[in-house]
Amino acid sequence: VLMLSVSVTSPLSLLSDLLPPGVCNLLNPAAIYANNEISLADVEIYGFDYDYTLAQYSNLLHSMIFNTARDILIEQFKYPERLGKYDYIPGFAIRGLHYDVQKSLLMKIDAFHYVQLGTAYRGLKPVPDEEVIELYGGTQHIPLYQMSDFYGKGPSLKQFMDIFSLPEMTLLSSVIDYFINHGIEFDQVHLYKDISDAIRDVHVKGVMYKWIEKDMERYILHGDEIYAVLNRLVNHKKKLFLITNSPFSFVDKGMKHMVGKNWRDLFDMVIVQADKPNFFTDRRKPFRKLDDKGSLQWDKINQLEKGKIYKEGNLFDFLRLTGWRGSKVLYFGDHLYSDLADLMLRHGWRTGAIVPELETEIRIINTEQYMHSLTWQQALTGLLERMQMYQDAESKQVLLEWMKERQEIRSLTKNLFNPQFGSIFRTFHNPTYFSRRLVRFSDIYMASISCLLNYDVNFTFYPRRTPLQHEAPLWMDQLCTGCMKTPFLEEMVHIR
């Protein structure tokens, strides 16, 4: 016990042993990461979503969506005028959170359906861990029947999966905060629906489109890189298509801004107002052709012509008319459910997820502060596992101190990403529910489409072989210089 207490009081000296020189800055924010082996040499056809895939938007858009939806609540739904004092809070929420409508809880759930304690919020304030556990019948676990829907939601759970949902979560939390602070009773279901409808109106009524069209320099990012990506693919004889839920006039102006007035010459197929994810699952809507001004044509579609614009339709007709099937097609999108899930699981296309948050998270992972916190946390966890059999009074006290320090480091590490909810990819140690879906529904993922420029068009992506639990019996402190001094290591070496 004396030896253990000495070790834990000098973490910095141990960290110098645990961390090899140059271990920070190993990850490249502009890299493409593989969940599944894929060779671009086999890909003949590239498909793209538009919003947050080809067109990446500035975060300035979030406050405008928040403000407009807030005003809709006040003016059209007659919510209290004093809600107008609430402004958008950048960095309050993260993508992938779940919202329990009946309990008014916004929370992060891991891959095993457990709520990460410390990340459950009602309004703008955290809910104590004890209350969260009591609300779910004495456990942190969300029952499967509540989360068994294919798209990650159940009878009373909504998962916020797209980037546009950040202002929606913040508005939801702000309104609940107002009601709680003023002692106003509210119906949870009506509140959730009203806010969803207000946010939807910002999109459906075209308000957001007008903002972006008025000031594309301000709102659209990395436009020149998009032209470089598309042009290079076409020069290498790849076929390109676009499937988006946005209207043609909006897409046309955005693509002219990023790519040039002849952007349609790069694409073999352009489909707008596709109504994804129904486009991928519903056979009922036929394609309709638009003229160059965006007006609907009435004639029956028997072929999809290069350079023409089509509206609605469905994937089954798309496959029949193009013959583009299987792994020779690679489709990119930002929404794991609406864009990627059906294509991978039901149709065998290869898929690429656009995750803009990846760039920021990797920069945090590359910092010394993160690396030190994580390394020391892992070392403490390993010590706790191996020393837990010592139950004399002095040993118990040391173990309690280690557990307390471990919890403090876990919270510190979480706060590096987001003070409320942490990383979108991990809870304290498990993958998040979002991360689990990212691995399941995408072959590769990256921060932006422009990452393709860093790779040859015939490049093969190989996923790293990450060890399964039974393949990695040693903790980090057992792998360091001088680690043979660690108790039981000699015995554990023989296990392998």
Tab-separated table of C-alpha atoms in Angstrom:
chain	number	residue	atom	x	y	z
A	1	VAL	CA	0.000	0.000	0.000
A	2	LEU	CA	2.886	2.348	0.802
A	3	MET	CA	4.298	1.809	-2.664
A	4	LEU	CA	0.924	2.540	-4.278
A	5	SER	CA	0.331	5.725	-2.342
A	6	VAL	CA	3.776	7.015	-3.357
A	7	SER	CA	3.014	6.296	-7.022
A	8	VAL	CA	-0.253	8.154	-7.002
A	9	THR	CA	1.242	11.269	-5.424
A	10	SER	CA	3.659	11.825	-8.299
A	11	PRO	CA	1.587	11.556	-11.503
A	12	LEU	CA	3.763	13.895	-13.566
A	13	SER	CA	6.868	11.772	-13.122
A	14	LEU	CA	4.905	8.660	-14.062
A	15	LEU	CA	3.413	10.380	-17.101
A	16	SER	CA	6.853	11.029	-18.510
A	17	ASP	CA	7.319	7.261	-18.539
A	18	LEU	CA	3.838	6.482	-19.821
A	19	LEU	CA	3.886	8.948	-22.730
A	20	PRO	CA	6.453	8.296	-25.460
A	21	PRO	CA	8.119	11.416	-26.965
A	22	GLY	CA	6.088	13.023	-29.746
A	23	VAL	CA	2.863	11.169	-28.894
A	24	CYS	CA	0.817	14.374	-29.176
A	25	ASN	CA	-0.193	15.750	-32.598
A	26	LEU	CA	-0.316	12.238	-34.046
A	27	LEU	CA	-3.832	12.629	-35.457
A	28	ASN	CA	-4.495	14.684	-38.576
A	29	PRO	CA	-7.779	16.667	-38.564
A	30	ALA	CA	-7.770	16.564	-42.383
A	31	ALA	CA	-7.440	12.774	-42.575
A	32	ILE	CA	-10.098	10.280	-43.623
A	33	TYR	CA	-10.789	7.517	-41.103
A	34	ALA	CA	-11.966	4.042	-42.086
A	35	ASN	CA	-14.479	1.815	-40.320
A	36	ASN	CA	-14.352	-0.684	-43.154
A	37	GLU	CA	-11.744	-1.437	-45.809
A	38	ILE	CA	-12.543	0.354	-49.046
A	39	SER	CA	-10.550	0.921	-52.230
A	40	LEU	CA	-11.404	4.061	-54.191
A	41	ALA	CA	-10.131	2.255	-57.291
A	42	ASP	CA	-13.329	0.163	-57.137
A	43	VAL	CA	-15.586	3.230	-56.911
A	44	GLU	CA	-16.953	4.370	-60.267
A	45	ILE	CA	-19.789	6.604	-59.092
A	46	TYR	CA	-19.735	9.291	-56.390
A	47	GLY	CA	-22.949	10.610	-54.845
A	48	PHE	CA	-23.396	13.616	-52.573
A	49	ASP	CA	-25.886	15.248	-50.265
A	50	TYR	CA	-25.857	19.057	-50.433
A	51	ASP	CA	-26.377	20.728	-47.038
A	52	TYR	CA	-23.416	20.161	-44.671
A	53	THR	CA	-21.833	17.821	-47.231
A	54	LEU	CA	-20.969	19.825	-50.338
A	55	ALA	CA	-22.055	23.085	-48.692
A	56	GLN	CA	-20.563	23.548	-45.231
A	57	TYR	CA	-22.129	26.410	-43.288
A	58	SER	CA	-20.809	28.874	-40.753
A	59	ASN	CA	-21.992	28.539	-37.150
A	60	LEU	CA	-23.426	32.058	-37.515
A	61	LEU	CA	-26.441	30.315	-39.038
A	62	HIS	CA	-27.321	28.658	-35.721
A	63	SER	CA	-28.102	31.884	-33.871
A	64	MET	CA	-30.321	33.070	-36.733
A	65	ILE	CA	-32.281	29.776	-36.737
A	66	PHE	CA	-32.636	30.021	-32.951
A	67	ASN	CA	-33.814	33.646	-33.015
A	68	THR	CA	-36.311	33.111	-35.822
A	69	ALA	CA	-37.821	29.957	-34.278
A	70	ARG	CA	-37.976	31.697	-30.878
A	71	ASP	CA	-39.893	34.594	-32.455
A	72	ILE	CA	-42.272	32.148	-34.188
A	73	LEU	CA	-43.048	30.648	-30.770
A	74	ILE	CA	-43.834	34.090	-29.376
A	75	GLU	CA	-45.745	35.556	-32.325
A	76	GLN	CA	-47.574	32.542	-33.759
A	77	PHE	CA	-47.779	30.080	-30.844
A	78	LYS	CA	-48.349	32.872	-28.268
A	79	TYR	CA	-45.540	31.823	-25.921
A	80	PRO	CA	-44.486	34.403	-23.282
A	81	GLU	CA	-42.862	37.501	-24.781
A	82	ARG	CA	-40.111	37.425	-22.170
A	83	LEU	CA	-38.665	34.406	-23.987
A	84	GLY	CA	-37.273	37.044	-26.338
A	85	LYS	CA	-34.553	37.724	-23.770
A	86	TYR	CA	-33.015	34.306	-24.442
A	87	ASP	CA	-30.228	34.224	-27.013
A	88	TYR	CA	-28.522	31.303	-28.685
A	89	ILE	CA	-25.772	29.761	-26.552
A	90	PRO	CA	-22.925	28.579	-28.817
A	91	GLY	CA	-21.415	25.379	-27.498
A	92	PHE	CA	-24.294	24.459	-25.197
A	93	ALA	CA	-25.367	21.269	-27.002
A	94	ILE	CA	-23.622	18.687	-29.167
A	95	ARG	CA	-24.914	16.474	-31.943
A	96	GLY	CA	-26.212	12.975	-31.148
A	97	LEU	CA	-27.994	13.778	-27.871
A	98	HIS	CA	-31.297	12.152	-26.940
A	99	TYR	CA	-34.319	13.982	-25.582
A	100	ASP	CA	-36.846	12.222	-23.356
A	101	VAL	CA	-40.055	14.095	-24.142
A	102	GLN	CA	-42.036	12.929	-21.107
A	103	LYS	CA	-39.234	13.719	-18.647
A	104	SER	CA	-37.964	16.881	-20.393
A	105	LEU	CA	-34.426	15.471	-20.249
A	106	LEU	CA	-31.704	16.226	-22.788
A	107	MET	CA	-28.903	13.703	-22.311
A	108	LYS	CA	-26.025	11.767	-23.820
A	109	ILE	CA	-26.427	8.001	-24.109
A	110	ASP	CA	-23.669	5.493	-24.765
A	111	ALA	CA	-23.548	2.543	-27.145
A	112	PHE	CA	-25.030	0.274	-24.448
A	113	HIS	CA	-28.047	2.556	-23.852
A	114	TYR	CA	-26.727	3.965	-20.564
A	115	VAL	CA	-27.056	7.658	-19.714
A	116	GLN	CA	-23.672	9.257	-19.062
A	117	LEU	CA	-24.091	10.677	-15.586
A	118	GLY	CA	-23.407	14.392	-15.411
A	119	THR	CA	-24.744	14.928	-18.951
A	120	ALA	CA	-28.504	14.999	-18.277
A	121	TYR	CA	-30.064	18.478	-18.489
A	122	ARG	CA	-33.552	19.784	-17.836
A	123	GLY	CA	-33.621	23.248	-19.277
A	124	LEU	CA	-30.203	24.851	-18.927
A	125	LYS	CA	-29.337	23.171	-15.633
A	126	PRO	CA	-27.891	19.700	-14.993
A	127	VAL	CA	-30.077	17.119	-13.282
A	128	PRO	CA	-28.417	15.422	-10.270
A	129	ASP	CA	-27.242	11.863	-10.952
A	130	GLU	CA	-29.463	10.482	-8.185
A	131	GLU	CA	-32.556	12.012	-9.785
A	132	VAL	CA	-31.687	10.627	-13.225
A	133	ILE	CA	-31.296	7.127	-11.784
A	134	GLU	CA	-34.586	7.445	-9.894
A	135	LEU	CA	-36.405	8.647	-13.042
A	136	TYR	CA	-35.372	5.472	-14.852
A	137	GLY	CA	-36.385	3.067	-12.108
A	138	GLY	CA	-33.109	2.851	-10.211
A	139	THR	CA	-30.802	2.532	-13.236
A	140	GLN	CA	-28.978	4.622	-15.834
A	141	HIS	CA	-30.176	2.257	-18.541
A	142	ILE	CA	-32.742	3.238	-21.174
A	143	PRO	CA	-34.888	0.156	-21.939
A	144	LEU	CA	-34.554	-1.278	-25.430
A	145	TYR	CA	-38.252	-0.833	-26.269
A	146	GLN	CA	-37.785	2.927	-25.953
A	147	MET	CA	-34.839	2.953	-28.389
A	148	SER	CA	-35.566	0.067	-30.738
A	149	ASP	CA	-36.619	2.157	-33.741
A	150	PHE	CA	-34.300	1.840	-36.746
A	151	TYR	CA	-33.636	5.581	-36.670
A	152	GLY	CA	-32.530	5.699	-33.027
A	153	LYS	CA	-35.729	6.907	-31.441
A	154	GLY	CA	-38.628	5.272	-29.614
A	155	PRO	CA	-42.053	6.179	-28.217
A	156	SER	CA	-40.788	9.120	-26.175
A	157	LEU	CA	-37.158	9.525	-27.237
A	158	LYS	CA	-35.887	11.794	-30.000
A	159	GLN	CA	-32.274	11.740	-31.135
A	160	PHE	CA	-30.852	14.955	-32.568
A	161	MET	CA	-28.602	13.776	-35.378
A	162	ASP	CA	-28.087	16.650	-37.803
A	163	ILE	CA	-26.116	19.842	-37.302
A	164	PHE	CA	-29.226	21.972	-37.824
A	165	SER	CA	-30.568	20.474	-34.573
A	166	LEU	CA	-28.069	22.406	-32.407
A	167	PRO	CA	-30.294	25.531	-32.287
A	168	GLU	CA	-33.353	23.305	-31.753
A	169	MET	CA	-31.830	21.697	-28.645
A	170	THR	CA	-30.776	25.091	-27.300
A	171	LEU	CA	-34.228	26.586	-27.883
A	172	LEU	CA	-35.897	23.590	-26.245
A	173	SER	CA	-33.643	23.932	-23.206
A	174	SER	CA	-34.147	27.706	-23.044
A	175	VAL	CA	-37.955	27.509	-23.075
A	176	ILE	CA	-37.960	24.802	-20.393
A	177	ASP	CA	-35.550	26.921	-18.350
A	178	TYR	CA	-37.964	29.869	-18.553
A	179	PHE	CA	-40.980	27.794	-17.518
A	180	ILE	CA	-39.153	26.191	-14.584
A	181	ASN	CA	-37.728	29.494	-13.343
A	182	HIS	CA	-41.171	31.123	-13.434
A	183	GLY	CA	-43.055	28.156	-11.965
A	184	ILE	CA	-45.157	27.695	-15.120
A	185	GLU	CA	-46.679	24.264	-15.638
A	186	PHE	CA	-46.400	22.999	-19.216
A	187	ASP	CA	-47.309	19.950	-21.262
A	188	GLN	CA	-44.071	18.230	-22.329
A	189	VAL	CA	-45.505	16.753	-25.535
A	190	HIS	CA	-47.025	20.025	-26.751
A	191	LEU	CA	-43.847	21.943	-25.934
A	192	TYR	CA	-41.665	19.543	-27.884
A	193	LYS	CA	-44.013	19.586	-30.885
A	194	ASP	CA	-44.330	23.387	-30.905
A	195	ILE	CA	-40.561	23.857	-30.916
A	196	SER	CA	-40.102	21.176	-33.595
A	197	ASP	CA	-42.749	22.908	-35.726
A	198	ALA	CA	-41.149	26.333	-35.231
A	199	ILE	CA	-37.733	25.001	-36.262
A	200	ARG	CA	-39.294	23.192	-39.217
A	201	ASP	CA	-40.966	26.413	-40.391
A	202	VAL	CA	-37.575	28.117	-40.592
A	203	HIS	CA	-36.548	25.454	-43.126
A	204	VAL	CA	-39.829	24.677	-44.909
A	205	LYS	CA	-40.856	28.300	-45.461
A	206	GLY	CA	-37.494	29.082	-46.984
A	207	VAL	CA	-36.347	31.656	-44.423
A	208	MET	CA	-32.968	30.001	-43.943
A	209	TYR	CA	-32.445	29.694	-47.688
A	210	LYS	CA	-32.932	33.457	-48.120
A	211	TRP	CA	-30.306	34.277	-45.468
A	212	ILE	CA	-27.706	32.089	-47.148
A	213	GLU	CA	-28.535	33.340	-50.663
A	214	LYS	CA	-28.142	36.974	-49.534
A	215	ASP	CA	-24.633	36.502	-48.111
A	216	MET	CA	-22.962	33.343	-49.362
A	217	GLU	CA	-19.472	34.611	-48.565
A	218	ARG	CA	-20.486	34.835	-44.938
A	219	TYR	CA	-22.335	31.544	-44.581
A	220	ILE	CA	-20.747	29.035	-46.999
A	221	LEU	CA	-17.281	27.702	-46.113
A	222	HIS	CA	-14.562	25.987	-48.215
A	223	GLY	CA	-16.326	26.575	-51.557
A	224	ASP	CA	-13.141	26.589	-53.635
A	225	GLU	CA	-12.136	23.200	-52.227
A	226	ILE	CA	-15.452	21.672	-53.327
A	227	TYR	CA	-14.758	22.643	-56.930
A	228	ALA	CA	-11.307	21.044	-56.683
A	229	VAL	CA	-12.785	17.772	-55.372
A	230	LEU	CA	-15.515	17.491	-58.003
A	231	ASN	CA	-13.292	18.563	-60.896
A	232	ARG	CA	-10.614	16.025	-59.991
A	233	LEU	CA	-13.149	13.176	-59.843
A	234	VAL	CA	-14.579	14.090	-63.251
A	235	ASN	CA	-11.076	14.313	-64.735
A	236	HIS	CA	-10.534	10.735	-63.565
A	237	LYS	CA	-13.697	9.586	-65.403
A	238	LYS	CA	-15.850	9.195	-62.279
A	239	LYS	CA	-19.606	9.742	-62.546
A	240	LEU	CA	-21.195	12.177	-60.072
A	241	PHE	CA	-24.726	12.637	-58.788
A	242	LEU	CA	-26.455	14.813	-56.195
A	243	ILE	CA	-29.468	13.870	-54.040
A	244	THR	CA	-30.700	16.615	-51.705
A	245	ASN	CA	-33.850	17.639	-49.855
A	246	SER	CA	-33.194	21.303	-50.654
A	247	PRO	CA	-35.000	23.116	-53.524
A	248	PHE	CA	-33.312	23.633	-56.888
A	249	SER	CA	-33.093	27.450	-56.795
A	250	PHE	CA	-31.198	27.313	-53.487
A	251	VAL	CA	-28.835	24.538	-54.581
A	252	ASP	CA	-28.247	26.225	-57.934
A	253	LYS	CA	-27.176	29.523	-56.353
A	254	GLY	CA	-24.955	27.784	-53.808
A	255	MET	CA	-23.257	25.578	-56.393
A	256	LYS	CA	-22.693	28.542	-58.732
A	257	HIS	CA	-21.030	30.333	-55.809
A	258	MET	CA	-18.771	27.375	-54.950
A	259	VAL	CA	-18.156	25.688	-58.309
A	260	GLY	CA	-19.153	28.132	-61.061
A	261	LYS	CA	-22.058	28.744	-63.435
A	262	ASN	CA	-21.444	25.461	-65.295
A	263	TRP	CA	-21.564	23.293	-62.173
A	264	ARG	CA	-24.258	21.042	-63.655
A	265	ASP	CA	-21.813	19.889	-66.343
A	266	LEU	CA	-19.908	18.011	-63.618
A	267	PHE	CA	-22.929	15.922	-62.584
A	268	ASP	CA	-24.570	13.046	-64.384
A	269	MET	CA	-27.661	13.362	-62.179
A	270	VAL	CA	-29.156	16.059	-59.926
A	271	ILE	CA	-32.177	15.271	-57.744
A	272	VAL	CA	-33.710	17.980	-55.534
A	273	GLN	CA	-36.478	17.954	-52.891
A	274	ALA	CA	-35.887	14.215	-52.658
A	275	ASP	CA	-37.642	13.809	-49.296
A	276	LYS	CA	-34.931	11.657	-47.719
A	277	PRO	CA	-35.032	9.229	-45.952
A	278	ASN	CA	-38.349	8.341	-47.676
A	279	PHE	CA	-36.542	8.571	-51.013
A	280	PHE	CA	-34.574	5.462	-50.036
A	281	THR	CA	-37.491	3.395	-48.711
A	282	ASP	CA	-40.737	4.483	-50.432
A	283	ARG	CA	-41.459	3.424	-54.024
A	284	ARG	CA	-44.549	5.590	-54.501
A	285	LYS	CA	-43.172	8.957	-55.678
A	286	PRO	CA	-42.111	9.028	-59.347
A	287	PHE	CA	-39.458	11.398	-60.650
A	288	ARG	CA	-40.512	14.735	-62.130
A	289	LYS	CA	-38.332	16.813	-64.430
A	290	LEU	CA	-37.673	20.522	-63.870
A	291	ASP	CA	-36.861	22.985	-66.635
A	292	ASP	CA	-33.911	25.378	-66.410
A	293	LYS	CA	-36.026	27.864	-64.463
A	294	GLY	CA	-37.094	25.260	-61.916
A	295	SER	CA	-40.661	24.803	-63.209
A	296	LEU	CA	-42.180	21.320	-63.072
A	297	GLN	CA	-42.676	19.311	-66.268
A	298	TRP	CA	-45.536	16.851	-66.694
A	299	ASP	CA	-43.987	14.181	-68.943
A	300	LYS	CA	-43.299	10.627	-67.753
A	301	ILE	CA	-39.666	9.886	-66.891
A	302	ASN	CA	-38.286	6.837	-68.692
A	303	GLN	CA	-34.622	7.794	-68.381
A	304	LEU	CA	-32.478	10.071	-66.230
A	305	GLU	CA	-30.525	12.397	-68.511
A	306	LYS	CA	-27.200	14.070	-67.816
A	307	GLY	CA	-27.531	17.789	-67.155
A	308	LYS	CA	-31.246	17.606	-66.294
A	309	ILE	CA	-32.777	18.406	-62.913
A	310	TYR	CA	-35.230	16.005	-61.268
A	311	LYS	CA	-37.499	16.377	-58.268
A	312	GLU	CA	-38.672	13.746	-55.746
A	313	GLY	CA	-38.568	10.201	-57.130
A	314	ASN	CA	-37.298	7.163	-55.243
A	315	LEU	CA	-34.172	5.053	-55.041
A	316	PHE	CA	-35.778	1.978	-56.625
A	317	ASP	CA	-36.523	3.864	-59.854
A	318	PHE	CA	-33.088	5.462	-59.626
A	319	LEU	CA	-31.412	2.036	-59.503
A	320	ARG	CA	-33.596	0.711	-62.321
A	321	LEU	CA	-32.893	3.653	-64.622
A	322	THR	CA	-29.155	3.988	-63.923
A	323	GLY	CA	-28.039	0.454	-63.042
A	324	TRP	CA	-25.773	1.990	-60.372
A	325	ARG	CA	-25.727	-0.720	-57.756
A	326	GLY	CA	-23.559	-2.093	-55.006
A	327	SER	CA	-20.038	-1.234	-53.949
A	328	LYS	CA	-19.102	0.694	-57.072
A	329	VAL	CA	-21.193	3.562	-55.649
A	330	LEU	CA	-19.874	5.753	-52.800
A	331	TYR	CA	-22.367	8.223	-51.294
A	332	PHE	CA	-21.475	11.040	-48.893
A	333	GLY	CA	-23.820	12.652	-46.365
A	334	ASP	CA	-23.849	14.234	-42.927
A	335	HIS	CA	-26.971	12.556	-41.496
A	336	LEU	CA	-26.266	8.977	-40.470
A	337	TYR	CA	-29.915	7.913	-40.675
A	338	SER	CA	-31.437	10.022	-43.467
A	339	ASP	CA	-28.407	9.841	-45.767
A	340	LEU	CA	-26.468	6.655	-45.075
A	341	ALA	CA	-28.228	3.906	-43.112
A	342	ASP	CA	-30.583	2.560	-45.796
A	343	LEU	CA	-27.973	2.826	-48.542
A	344	MET	CA	-25.470	0.696	-46.642
A	345	LEU	CA	-27.750	-1.843	-45.010
A	346	ARG	CA	-30.348	-2.368	-47.738
A	347	HIS	CA	-28.593	-1.527	-50.980
A	348	GLY	CA	-24.911	-2.279	-50.439
A	349	TRP	CA	-23.599	1.136	-51.443
A	350	ARG	CA	-20.372	2.316	-49.827
A	351	THR	CA	-20.906	5.330	-47.582
A	352	GLY	CA	-18.903	8.293	-46.324
A	353	ALA	CA	-20.008	10.340	-43.305
A	354	ILE	CA	-19.210	14.043	-43.092
A	355	VAL	CA	-18.593	14.927	-39.428
A	356	PRO	CA	-17.452	18.580	-39.152
A	357	GLU	CA	-16.974	18.237	-35.374
A	358	LEU	CA	-14.143	15.786	-36.058
A	359	GLU	CA	-11.688	18.596	-36.792
A	360	THR	CA	-12.180	20.304	-33.416
A	361	GLU	CA	-12.205	17.051	-31.461
A	362	ILE	CA	-8.952	15.838	-33.028
A	363	ARG	CA	-7.250	19.140	-32.223
A	364	ILE	CA	-8.268	18.636	-28.579
A	365	ILE	CA	-7.077	15.009	-28.598
A	366	ASN	CA	-3.709	16.226	-29.877
A	367	THR	CA	-3.131	18.533	-26.893
A	368	GLU	CA	-0.787	17.592	-24.061
A	369	GLN	CA	-3.535	18.332	-21.539
A	370	TYR	CA	-5.832	15.720	-23.057
A	371	MET	CA	-3.058	13.152	-23.493
A	372	HIS	CA	-1.854	13.571	-19.912
A	373	SER	CA	-5.405	13.361	-18.517
A	374	LEU	CA	-6.284	10.259	-20.493
A	375	THR	CA	-2.993	8.488	-19.745
A	376	TRP	CA	-3.192	9.110	-16.019
A	377	GLN	CA	-6.854	8.096	-15.979
A	378	GLN	CA	-5.997	4.786	-17.656
A	379	ALA	CA	-3.116	4.189	-15.251
A	380	LEU	CA	-5.354	4.813	-12.245
A	381	THR	CA	-8.031	2.512	-13.639
A	382	GLY	CA	-5.496	-0.263	-14.080
A	383	LEU	CA	-4.248	0.168	-10.525
A	384	LEU	CA	-7.803	0.086	-9.170
A	385	GLU	CA	-8.527	-3.146	-11.000
A	386	ARG	CA	-5.424	-4.921	-9.790
A	387	MET	CA	-5.354	-3.661	-6.206
A	388	GLN	CA	-9.032	-3.974	-5.303
A	389	MET	CA	-8.443	-7.257	-3.426
A	390	TYR	CA	-6.570	-5.407	-0.643
A	391	GLN	CA	-9.263	-4.643	1.916
A	392	ASP	CA	-7.411	-3.533	5.057
A	393	ALA	CA	-8.290	-0.045	6.319
A	394	GLU	CA	-5.221	1.696	4.905
A	395	SER	CA	-5.625	0.068	1.484
A	396	LYS	CA	-9.310	0.968	1.347
A	397	GLN	CA	-8.442	4.608	1.989
A	398	VAL	CA	-5.915	4.632	-0.850
A	399	LEU	CA	-8.417	2.978	-3.187
A	400	LEU	CA	-11.052	5.596	-2.299
A	401	GLU	CA	-8.591	8.388	-3.051
A	402	TRP	CA	-7.764	6.808	-6.395
A	403	MET	CA	-11.459	6.462	-7.286
A	404	LYS	CA	-12.076	10.097	-6.394
A	405	GLU	CA	-9.082	11.262	-8.434
A	406	ARG	CA	-10.136	9.092	-11.374
A	407	GLN	CA	-13.608	10.635	-11.363
A	408	GLU	CA	-12.127	14.143	-11.243
A	409	ILE	CA	-9.871	13.390	-14.217
A	410	ARG	CA	-12.772	11.891	-16.177
A	411	SER	CA	-14.803	15.075	-15.648
A	412	LEU	CA	-11.835	17.232	-16.602
A	413	THR	CA	-11.320	15.232	-19.802
A	414	LYS	CA	-15.022	15.502	-20.673
A	415	ASN	CA	-14.990	19.265	-20.171
A	416	LEU	CA	-12.163	19.711	-22.666
A	417	PHE	CA	-14.680	18.925	-25.426
A	418	ASN	CA	-17.883	20.444	-24.065
A	419	PRO	CA	-18.585	21.432	-20.423
A	420	GLN	CA	-22.144	20.102	-20.551
A	421	PHE	CA	-21.976	16.959	-22.683
A	422	GLY	CA	-18.351	16.191	-23.552
A	423	SER	CA	-17.278	14.522	-26.812
A	424	ILE	CA	-19.787	13.457	-29.460
A	425	PHE	CA	-17.799	10.224	-29.893
A	426	ARG	CA	-17.283	9.015	-26.312
A	427	THR	CA	-18.845	8.917	-22.908
A	428	PHE	CA	-16.231	8.566	-20.160
A	429	HIS	CA	-14.934	5.313	-21.668
A	430	ASN	CA	-17.592	3.828	-23.963
A	431	PRO	CA	-18.471	4.952	-27.479
A	432	THR	CA	-21.581	7.134	-27.616
A	433	TYR	CA	-24.795	6.024	-29.263
A	434	PHE	CA	-23.867	8.432	-32.089
A	435	SER	CA	-20.428	6.843	-32.418
A	436	ARG	CA	-21.923	3.368	-32.577
A	437	ARG	CA	-24.164	4.429	-35.454
A	438	LEU	CA	-21.265	6.163	-37.202
A	439	VAL	CA	-19.314	2.897	-37.231
A	440	ARG	CA	-22.352	0.897	-38.338
A	441	PHE	CA	-23.529	3.137	-41.178
A	442	SER	CA	-20.322	4.541	-42.711
A	443	ASP	CA	-17.349	2.906	-44.380
A	444	ILE	CA	-15.278	6.063	-43.970
A	445	TYR	CA	-15.748	9.375	-42.156
A	446	MET	CA	-14.068	12.769	-42.315
A	447	ALA	CA	-14.469	16.412	-41.302
A	448	SER	CA	-15.275	17.631	-44.824
A	449	ILE	CA	-15.420	16.527	-48.455
A	450	SER	CA	-12.210	18.482	-49.059
A	451	CYS	CA	-10.312	15.759	-47.152
A	452	LEU	CA	-10.519	13.702	-50.370
A	453	LEU	CA	-7.931	16.050	-51.859
A	454	ASN	CA	-5.317	14.552	-49.528
A	455	TYR	CA	-5.604	11.105	-51.143
A	456	ASP	CA	-5.032	9.551	-54.537
A	457	VAL	CA	-8.224	8.625	-56.416
A	458	ASN	CA	-7.174	4.960	-56.215
A	459	PHE	CA	-6.260	5.037	-52.527
A	460	THR	CA	-7.278	2.089	-50.323
A	461	PHE	CA	-8.413	2.905	-46.782
A	462	TYR	CA	-7.552	0.275	-44.187
A	463	PRO	CA	-9.202	0.416	-40.744
A	464	ARG	CA	-6.816	0.134	-37.807
A	465	ARG	CA	-7.000	-3.154	-35.962
A	466	THR	CA	-8.214	-1.981	-32.586
A	467	PRO	CA	-7.824	-4.642	-29.890
A	468	LEU	CA	-10.819	-6.428	-28.468
A	469	GLN	CA	-10.888	-6.613	-24.704
A	470	HIS	CA	-9.560	-10.172	-24.610
A	471	GLU	CA	-6.705	-9.148	-26.921
A	472	ALA	CA	-5.412	-6.364	-24.627
A	473	PRO	CA	-5.041	-7.632	-21.045
A	474	LEU	CA	-2.515	-4.963	-20.003
A	475	TRP	CA	-3.202	-1.434	-18.785
A	476	MET	CA	-1.183	1.536	-20.002
A	477	ASP	CA	1.024	1.777	-16.921
A	478	GLN	CA	2.089	-1.841	-17.491
A	479	LEU	CA	3.449	-1.008	-20.943
A	480	CYS	CA	5.781	1.799	-19.818
A	481	THR	CA	9.502	1.879	-19.172
A	482	GLY	CA	10.330	0.065	-15.938
A	483	CYS	CA	6.867	-1.476	-15.826
A	484	MET	CA	8.201	-4.823	-14.586
A	485	LYS	CA	7.999	-3.227	-11.148
A	486	THR	CA	4.230	-3.211	-11.447
A	487	PRO	CA	2.668	-5.930	-9.249
A	488	PHE	CA	1.494	-9.064	-11.064
A	489	LEU	CA	2.958	-8.027	-14.427
A	490	GLU	CA	5.307	-10.987	-14.616
A	491	GLU	CA	2.351	-13.314	-14.050
A	492	MET	CA	0.222	-11.491	-16.640
A	493	VAL	CA	2.966	-11.712	-19.274
A	494	HIS	CA	2.667	-15.499	-19.171
A	495	ILE	CA	-1.086	-15.231	-19.835
A	496	ARG	CA	-0.323	-14.225	-23.416
